[in-house]
PDB file of C-alpha atoms in Angstrom:
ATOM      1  CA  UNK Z   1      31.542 -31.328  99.418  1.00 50.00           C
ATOM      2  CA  UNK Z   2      33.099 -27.751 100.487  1.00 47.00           C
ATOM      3  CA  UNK Z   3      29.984 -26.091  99.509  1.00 51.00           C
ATOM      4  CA  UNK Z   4      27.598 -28.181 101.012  1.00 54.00           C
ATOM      5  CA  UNK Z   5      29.712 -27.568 104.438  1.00 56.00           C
ATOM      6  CA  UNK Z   6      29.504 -23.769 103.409  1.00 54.00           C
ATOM      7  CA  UNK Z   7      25.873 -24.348 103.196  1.00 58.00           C
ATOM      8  CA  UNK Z   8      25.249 -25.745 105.945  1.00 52.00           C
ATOM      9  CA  UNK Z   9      27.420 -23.132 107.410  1.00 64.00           C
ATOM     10  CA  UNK Z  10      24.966 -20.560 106.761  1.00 63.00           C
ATOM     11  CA  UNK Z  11      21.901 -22.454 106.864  1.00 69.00           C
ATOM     12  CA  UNK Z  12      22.256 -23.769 110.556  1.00 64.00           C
ATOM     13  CA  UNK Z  13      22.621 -20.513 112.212  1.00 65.00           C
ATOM     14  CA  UNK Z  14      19.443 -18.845 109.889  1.00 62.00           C
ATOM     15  CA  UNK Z  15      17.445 -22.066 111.436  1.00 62.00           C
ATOM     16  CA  UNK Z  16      18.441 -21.585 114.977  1.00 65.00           C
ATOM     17  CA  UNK Z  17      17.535 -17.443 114.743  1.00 67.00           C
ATOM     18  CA  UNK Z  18      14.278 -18.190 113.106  1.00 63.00           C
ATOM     19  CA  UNK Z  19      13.484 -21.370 115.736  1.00 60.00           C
ATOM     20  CA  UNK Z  20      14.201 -18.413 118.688  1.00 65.00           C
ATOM     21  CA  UNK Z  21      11.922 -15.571 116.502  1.00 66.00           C
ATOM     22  CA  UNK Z  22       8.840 -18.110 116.079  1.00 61.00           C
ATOM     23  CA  UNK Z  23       9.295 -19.355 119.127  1.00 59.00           C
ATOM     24  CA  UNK Z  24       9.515 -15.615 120.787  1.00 59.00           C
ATOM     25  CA  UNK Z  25       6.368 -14.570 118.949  1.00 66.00           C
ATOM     26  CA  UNK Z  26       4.115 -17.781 120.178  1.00 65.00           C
ATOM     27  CA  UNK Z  27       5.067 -18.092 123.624  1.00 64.00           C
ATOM     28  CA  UNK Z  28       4.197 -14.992 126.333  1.00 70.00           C
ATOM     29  CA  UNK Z  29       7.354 -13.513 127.266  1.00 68.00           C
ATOM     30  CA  UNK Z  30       7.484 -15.426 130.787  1.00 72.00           C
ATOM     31  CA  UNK Z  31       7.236 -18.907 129.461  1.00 64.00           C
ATOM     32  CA  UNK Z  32       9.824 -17.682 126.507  1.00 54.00           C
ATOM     33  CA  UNK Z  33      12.172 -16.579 129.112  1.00 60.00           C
ATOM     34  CA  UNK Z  34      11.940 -19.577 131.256  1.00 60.00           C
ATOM     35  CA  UNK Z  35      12.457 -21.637 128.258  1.00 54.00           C
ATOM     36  CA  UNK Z  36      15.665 -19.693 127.617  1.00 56.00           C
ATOM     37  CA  UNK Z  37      17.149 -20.201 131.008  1.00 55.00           C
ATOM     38  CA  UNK Z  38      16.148 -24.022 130.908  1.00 58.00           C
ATOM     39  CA  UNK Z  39      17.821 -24.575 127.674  1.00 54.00           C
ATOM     40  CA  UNK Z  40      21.000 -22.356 128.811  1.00 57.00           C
ATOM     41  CA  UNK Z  41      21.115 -23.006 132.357  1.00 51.00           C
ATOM     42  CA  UNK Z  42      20.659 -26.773 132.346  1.00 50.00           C
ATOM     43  CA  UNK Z  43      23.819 -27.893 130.679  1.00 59.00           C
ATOM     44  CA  UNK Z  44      25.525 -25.747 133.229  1.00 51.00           C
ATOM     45  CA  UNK Z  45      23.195 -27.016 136.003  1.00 51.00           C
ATOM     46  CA  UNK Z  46      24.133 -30.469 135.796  1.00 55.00           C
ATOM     47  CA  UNK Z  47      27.491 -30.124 135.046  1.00 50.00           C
ATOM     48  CA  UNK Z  48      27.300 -29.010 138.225  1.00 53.00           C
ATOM     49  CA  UNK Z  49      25.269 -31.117 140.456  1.00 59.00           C
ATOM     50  CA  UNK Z  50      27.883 -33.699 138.315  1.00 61.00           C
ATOM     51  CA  UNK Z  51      30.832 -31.732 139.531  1.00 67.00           C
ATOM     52  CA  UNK Z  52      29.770 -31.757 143.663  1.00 75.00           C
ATOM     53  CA  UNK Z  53      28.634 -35.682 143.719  1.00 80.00           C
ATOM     54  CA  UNK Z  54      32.503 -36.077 142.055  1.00 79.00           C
ATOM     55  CA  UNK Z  55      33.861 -34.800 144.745  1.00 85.00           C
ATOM     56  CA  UNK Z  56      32.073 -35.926 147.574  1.00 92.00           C
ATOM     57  CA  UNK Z  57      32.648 -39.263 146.602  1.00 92.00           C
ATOM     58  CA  UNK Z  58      35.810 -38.935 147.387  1.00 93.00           C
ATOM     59  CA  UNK Z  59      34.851 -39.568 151.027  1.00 95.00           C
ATOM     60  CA  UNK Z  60      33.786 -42.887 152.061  1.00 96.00           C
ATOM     61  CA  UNK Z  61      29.714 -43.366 152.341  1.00 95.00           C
ATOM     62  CA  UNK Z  62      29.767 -44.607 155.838  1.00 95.00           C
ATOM     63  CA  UNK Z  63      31.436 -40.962 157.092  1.00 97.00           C
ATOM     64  CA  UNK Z  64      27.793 -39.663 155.904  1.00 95.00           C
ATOM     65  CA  UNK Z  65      29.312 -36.825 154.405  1.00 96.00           C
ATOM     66  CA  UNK Z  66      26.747 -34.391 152.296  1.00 95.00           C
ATOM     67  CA  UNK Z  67      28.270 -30.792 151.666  1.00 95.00           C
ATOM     68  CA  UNK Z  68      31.682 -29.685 151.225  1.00 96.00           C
ATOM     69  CA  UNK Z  69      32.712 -26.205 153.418  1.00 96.00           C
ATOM     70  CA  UNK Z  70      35.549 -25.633 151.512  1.00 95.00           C
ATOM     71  CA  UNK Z  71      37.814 -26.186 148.523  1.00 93.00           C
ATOM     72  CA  UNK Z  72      40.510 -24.652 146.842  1.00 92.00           C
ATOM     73  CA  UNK Z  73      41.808 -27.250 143.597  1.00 86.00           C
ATOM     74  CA  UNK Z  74      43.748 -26.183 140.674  1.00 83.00           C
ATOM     75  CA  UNK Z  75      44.965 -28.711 137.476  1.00 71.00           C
ATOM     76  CA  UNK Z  76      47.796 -27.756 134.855  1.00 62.00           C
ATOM     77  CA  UNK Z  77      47.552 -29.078 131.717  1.00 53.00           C
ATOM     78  CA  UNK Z  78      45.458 -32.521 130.563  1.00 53.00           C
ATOM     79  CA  UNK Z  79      46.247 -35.944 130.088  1.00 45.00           C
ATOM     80  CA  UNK Z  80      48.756 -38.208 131.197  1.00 46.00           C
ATOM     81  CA  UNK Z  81      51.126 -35.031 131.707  1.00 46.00           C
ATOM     82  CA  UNK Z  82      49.234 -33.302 133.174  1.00 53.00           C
ATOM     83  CA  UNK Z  83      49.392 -32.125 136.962  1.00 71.00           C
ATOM     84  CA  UNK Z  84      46.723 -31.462 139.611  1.00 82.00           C
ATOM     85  CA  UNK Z  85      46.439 -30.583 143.399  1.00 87.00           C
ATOM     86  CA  UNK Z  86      43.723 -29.604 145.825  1.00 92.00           C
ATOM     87  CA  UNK Z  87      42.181 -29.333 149.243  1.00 95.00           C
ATOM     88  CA  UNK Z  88      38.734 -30.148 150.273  1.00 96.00           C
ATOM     89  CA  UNK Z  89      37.072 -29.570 153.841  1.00 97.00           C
ATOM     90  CA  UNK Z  90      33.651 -31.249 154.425  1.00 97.00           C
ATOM     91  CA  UNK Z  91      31.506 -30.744 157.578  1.00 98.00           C
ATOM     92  CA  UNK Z  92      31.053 -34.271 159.319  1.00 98.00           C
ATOM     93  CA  UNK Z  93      28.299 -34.983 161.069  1.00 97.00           C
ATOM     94  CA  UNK Z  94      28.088 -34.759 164.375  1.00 97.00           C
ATOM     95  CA  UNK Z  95      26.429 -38.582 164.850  1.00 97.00           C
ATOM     96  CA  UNK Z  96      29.028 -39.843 163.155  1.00 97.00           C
ATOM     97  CA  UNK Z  97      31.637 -38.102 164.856  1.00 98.00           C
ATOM     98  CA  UNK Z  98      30.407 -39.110 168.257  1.00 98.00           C
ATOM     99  CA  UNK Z  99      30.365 -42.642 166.850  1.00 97.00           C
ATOM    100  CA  UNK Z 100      33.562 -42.532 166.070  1.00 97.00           C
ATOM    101  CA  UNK Z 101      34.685 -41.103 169.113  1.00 97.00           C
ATOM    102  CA  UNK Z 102      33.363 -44.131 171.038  1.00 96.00           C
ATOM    103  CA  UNK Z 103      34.411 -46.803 168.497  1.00 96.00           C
ATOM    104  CA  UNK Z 104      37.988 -45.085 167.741  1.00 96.00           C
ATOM    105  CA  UNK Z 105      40.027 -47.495 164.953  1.00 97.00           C
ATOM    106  CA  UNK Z 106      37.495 -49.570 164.544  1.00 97.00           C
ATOM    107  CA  UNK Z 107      34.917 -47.806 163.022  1.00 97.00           C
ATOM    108  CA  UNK Z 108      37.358 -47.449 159.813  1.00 96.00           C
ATOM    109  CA  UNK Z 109      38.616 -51.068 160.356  1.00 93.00           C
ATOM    110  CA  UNK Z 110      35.012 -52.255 160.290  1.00 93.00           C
ATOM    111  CA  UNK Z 111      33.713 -49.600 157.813  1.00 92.00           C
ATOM    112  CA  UNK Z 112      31.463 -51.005 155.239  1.00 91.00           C
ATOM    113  CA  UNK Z 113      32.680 -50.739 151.458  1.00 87.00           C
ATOM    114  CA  UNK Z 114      30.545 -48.286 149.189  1.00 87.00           C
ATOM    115  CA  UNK Z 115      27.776 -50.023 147.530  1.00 83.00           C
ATOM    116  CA  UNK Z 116      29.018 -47.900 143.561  1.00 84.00           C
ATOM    117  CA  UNK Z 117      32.427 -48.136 144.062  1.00 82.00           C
ATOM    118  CA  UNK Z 118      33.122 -50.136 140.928  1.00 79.00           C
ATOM    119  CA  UNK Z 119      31.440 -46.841 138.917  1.00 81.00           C
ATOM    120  CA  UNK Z 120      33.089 -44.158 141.069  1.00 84.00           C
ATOM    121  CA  UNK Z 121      36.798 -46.078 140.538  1.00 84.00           C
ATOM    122  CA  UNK Z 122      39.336 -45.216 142.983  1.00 84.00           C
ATOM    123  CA  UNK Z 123      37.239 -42.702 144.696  1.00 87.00           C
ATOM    124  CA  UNK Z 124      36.301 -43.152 148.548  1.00 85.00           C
ATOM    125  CA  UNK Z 125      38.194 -46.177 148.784  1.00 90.00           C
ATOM    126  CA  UNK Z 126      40.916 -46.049 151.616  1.00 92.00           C
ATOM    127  CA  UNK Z 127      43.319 -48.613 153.370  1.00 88.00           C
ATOM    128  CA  UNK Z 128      45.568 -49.032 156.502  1.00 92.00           C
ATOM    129  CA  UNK Z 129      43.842 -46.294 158.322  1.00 96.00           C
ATOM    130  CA  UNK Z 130      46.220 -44.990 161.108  1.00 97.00           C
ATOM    131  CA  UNK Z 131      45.876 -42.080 164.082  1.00 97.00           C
ATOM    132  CA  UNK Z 132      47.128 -39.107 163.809  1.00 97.00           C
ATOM    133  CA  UNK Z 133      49.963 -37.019 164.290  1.00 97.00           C
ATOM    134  CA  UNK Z 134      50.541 -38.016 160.696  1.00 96.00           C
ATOM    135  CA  UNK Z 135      53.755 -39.912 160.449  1.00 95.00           C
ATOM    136  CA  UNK Z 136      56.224 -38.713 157.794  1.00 94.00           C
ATOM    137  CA  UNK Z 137      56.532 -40.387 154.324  1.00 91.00           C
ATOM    138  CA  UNK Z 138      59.850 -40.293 151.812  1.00 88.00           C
ATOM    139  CA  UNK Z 139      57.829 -37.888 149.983  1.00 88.00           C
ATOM    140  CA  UNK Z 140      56.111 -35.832 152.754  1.00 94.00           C
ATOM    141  CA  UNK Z 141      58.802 -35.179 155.936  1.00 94.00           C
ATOM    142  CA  UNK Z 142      58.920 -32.460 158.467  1.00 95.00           C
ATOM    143  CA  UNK Z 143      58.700 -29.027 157.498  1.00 93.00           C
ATOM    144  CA  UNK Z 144      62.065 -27.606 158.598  1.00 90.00           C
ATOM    145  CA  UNK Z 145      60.587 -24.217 159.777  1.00 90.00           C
ATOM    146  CA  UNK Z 146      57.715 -25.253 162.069  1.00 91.00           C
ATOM    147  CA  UNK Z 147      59.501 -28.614 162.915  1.00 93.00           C
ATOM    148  CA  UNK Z 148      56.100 -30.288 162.302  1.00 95.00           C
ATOM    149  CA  UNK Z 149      53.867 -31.898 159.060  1.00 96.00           C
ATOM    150  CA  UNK Z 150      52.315 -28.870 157.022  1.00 96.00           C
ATOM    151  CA  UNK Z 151      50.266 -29.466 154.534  1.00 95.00           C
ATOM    152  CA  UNK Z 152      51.292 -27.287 151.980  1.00 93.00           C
ATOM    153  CA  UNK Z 153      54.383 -29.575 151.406  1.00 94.00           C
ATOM    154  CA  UNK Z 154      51.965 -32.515 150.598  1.00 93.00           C
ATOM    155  CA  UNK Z 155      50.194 -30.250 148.281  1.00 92.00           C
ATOM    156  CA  UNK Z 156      53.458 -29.175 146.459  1.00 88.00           C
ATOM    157  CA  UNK Z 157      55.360 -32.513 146.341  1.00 84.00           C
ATOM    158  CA  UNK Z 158      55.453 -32.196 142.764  1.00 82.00           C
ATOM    159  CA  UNK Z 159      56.177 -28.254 142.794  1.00 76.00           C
ATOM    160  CA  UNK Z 160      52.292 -27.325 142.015  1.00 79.00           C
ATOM    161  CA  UNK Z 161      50.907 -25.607 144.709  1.00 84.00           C
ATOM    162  CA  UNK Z 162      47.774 -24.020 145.944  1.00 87.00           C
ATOM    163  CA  UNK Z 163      47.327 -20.568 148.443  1.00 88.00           C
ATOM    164  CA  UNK Z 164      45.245 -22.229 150.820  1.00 91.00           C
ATOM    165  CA  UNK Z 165      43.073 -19.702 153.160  1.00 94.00           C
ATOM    166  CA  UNK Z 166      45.069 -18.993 156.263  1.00 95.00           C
ATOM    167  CA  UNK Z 167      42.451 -20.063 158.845  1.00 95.00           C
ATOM    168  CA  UNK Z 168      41.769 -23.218 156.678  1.00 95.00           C
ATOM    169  CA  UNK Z 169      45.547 -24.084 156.738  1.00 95.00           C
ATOM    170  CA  UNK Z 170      45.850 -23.411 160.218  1.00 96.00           C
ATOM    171  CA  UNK Z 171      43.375 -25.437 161.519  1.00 97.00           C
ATOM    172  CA  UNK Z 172      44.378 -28.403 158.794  1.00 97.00           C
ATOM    173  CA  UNK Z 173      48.097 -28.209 160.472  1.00 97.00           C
ATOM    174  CA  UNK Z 174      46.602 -28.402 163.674  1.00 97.00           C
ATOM    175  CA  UNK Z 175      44.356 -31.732 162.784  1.00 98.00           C
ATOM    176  CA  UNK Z 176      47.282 -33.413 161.065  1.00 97.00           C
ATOM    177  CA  UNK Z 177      50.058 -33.067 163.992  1.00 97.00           C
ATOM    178  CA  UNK Z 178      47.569 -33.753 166.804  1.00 97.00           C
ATOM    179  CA  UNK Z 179      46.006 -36.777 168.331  1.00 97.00           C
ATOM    180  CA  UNK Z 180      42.832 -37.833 168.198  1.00 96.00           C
ATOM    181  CA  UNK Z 181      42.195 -38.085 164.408  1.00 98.00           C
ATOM    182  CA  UNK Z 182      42.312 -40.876 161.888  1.00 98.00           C
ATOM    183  CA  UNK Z 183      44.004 -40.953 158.449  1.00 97.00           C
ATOM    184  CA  UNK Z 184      44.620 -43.313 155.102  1.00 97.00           C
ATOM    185  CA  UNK Z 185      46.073 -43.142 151.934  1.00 95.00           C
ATOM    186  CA  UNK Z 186      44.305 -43.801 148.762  1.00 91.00           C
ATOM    187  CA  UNK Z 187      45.018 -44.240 145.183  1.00 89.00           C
ATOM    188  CA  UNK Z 188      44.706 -40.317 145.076  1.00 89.00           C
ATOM    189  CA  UNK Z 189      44.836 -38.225 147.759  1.00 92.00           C
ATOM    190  CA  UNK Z 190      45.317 -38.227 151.682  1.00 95.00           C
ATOM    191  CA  UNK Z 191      42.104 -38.058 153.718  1.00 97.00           C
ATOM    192  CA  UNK Z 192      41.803 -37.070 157.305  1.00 98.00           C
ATOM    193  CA  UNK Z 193      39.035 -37.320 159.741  1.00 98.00           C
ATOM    194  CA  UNK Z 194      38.735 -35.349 163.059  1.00 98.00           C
ATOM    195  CA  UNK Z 195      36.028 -36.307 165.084  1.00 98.00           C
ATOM    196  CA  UNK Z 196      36.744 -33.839 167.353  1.00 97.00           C
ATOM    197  CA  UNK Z 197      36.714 -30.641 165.111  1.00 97.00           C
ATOM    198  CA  UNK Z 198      33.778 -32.709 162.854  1.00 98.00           C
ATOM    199  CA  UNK Z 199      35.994 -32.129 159.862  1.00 98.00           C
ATOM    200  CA  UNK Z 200      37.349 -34.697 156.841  1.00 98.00           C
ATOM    201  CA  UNK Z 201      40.198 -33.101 155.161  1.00 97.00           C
ATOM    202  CA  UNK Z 202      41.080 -34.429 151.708  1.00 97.00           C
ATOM    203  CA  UNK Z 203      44.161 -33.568 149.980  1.00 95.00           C
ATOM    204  CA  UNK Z 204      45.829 -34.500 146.310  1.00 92.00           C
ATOM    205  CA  UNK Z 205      48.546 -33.892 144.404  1.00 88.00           C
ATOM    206  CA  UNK Z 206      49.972 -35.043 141.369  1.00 78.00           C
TER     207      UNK Z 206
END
C-alpha cells in the first residue's frame, strides 16, 4: 500500500507536467495562455463573486443594495472559538432613500421578507427596527470620552478590534448619534440605514 501511494506520488505530478507540455505544443501560445488563466484564475474568480454576494446579503433585498464602498473585517481563529468583527459601508440608492424618507418607520415595518432567506440563514433578516440616536445596550453604553455611542466599542465588545479609516469612523459616529436614521439588530451584526447620507452601515462582532 505505501508504495503504491509513493507511486502515485511521483506519477501524478509527471502526468500533470506532460498534460501542460502537450498541451503547450498543440495550442498557439494565446489560446495556451488563456487556458492557463481560466484554469488558475477561475477558482479564485468565483470564490470571489461567492465572497461579495455573502456579504451583501447581509442587507435586506428591499434596501436594493448592489456594491459595497467599504469594508474593513478581520476573524481570529475557526470554529466555535473562534472570534470575528467587521464593518461594512454600502452606497444606498438614492430611490430608495427618498422612499424612505417619505415613508419613515414604515418602510422597515412593512418591508417585504427576502424571497432566499431560508439558503442565506440569518443573513438580511432584521427585527424591531428603531430611529436613531442609537440607544445604549448592557453591552454597548456611552463612550466615556466623547459622551456619545462610538462604534469602535461595538466592534470591540469582545476585545477584538478593527482600525477603522478615520473619515469612515467619523461619519459612522455621526449616523449612529443623530436623528433621522433607522436601525435593528440581527442574529449577527447591527445594521444602520441613513437615508439622508444614502449609507447602510453594518457592523459585527463576536
Amino acid at each position: 500500500m505505501h508504495y503504491l501511494i509513493l507511486a502515485l506520488t511521483l506519477i501524478i505530478p509527471l502526468l500533470i507536467i506532460a498534460g501542460i507540455v502537450y498541451l503547450y505544443k498543440k495550442l498557439s501560445r494565446r489560446t495556451f495562455v488563456l487556458l492557463a488563466l481560466t484554469v488558475t484564475g477561475g477558482p479564485y474568480l468565483a470564490y470571489k463573486l461567492y465572497e461579495r454576494q455573502f456579504m451583501l446579503e447581509a442587507v435586506p433585498d428591499a434596501l436594493g443594495v448592489t456594491s459595497i464602498a467599504y469594508q474593513n473585517e478581520e476573524s481570529w481563529g475557526f470554529g466555535p472559538g473562534g472570534n470575528e468583527s467587521g464593518m461594512r459601508l454600502y452606497p444606498l440608492p438614492d430611490a430608495t432613500a427618498q422612499l424612505i424618507k417619505k415613508r419613515g418607520i414604515d418602510f422597515f415595518k412593512d418591508m417585504p421578507a427576502n424571497q432566499n432567506q431560508q439558503s442565506r440563514d440569518w443573513r438580511g433578516s432584521y427585527e424591531n427596527w428603531a430611529v436613531t440616536p442609537i440607544a445604549p445596550t448592557e453591552s454597548w453604553t456611552v463612550n466615556k470620552e466623547s459622551g456619545r455611542m462610538d462604534i469602535d466599542d461595538y466592534i470591540c465588545t469582545y476585545g477584538f478590534c478593527l482600525t477603522i479609516k478615520p473619515s469612515v469612523a467619523a461619519e459612522a459616529n455621526a449616523i449612529i448619534n443623530s436623528p433621522g436614521s433607522y436601525y435593528a439588530y440581527g442574529r449577527v451584526g447591527l445594521i444602520v440605514v441613513s437615508p439622508e447620507k444614502t449609507l447602510v452601515l453594518y457592523l459585527y462582532n463576536g
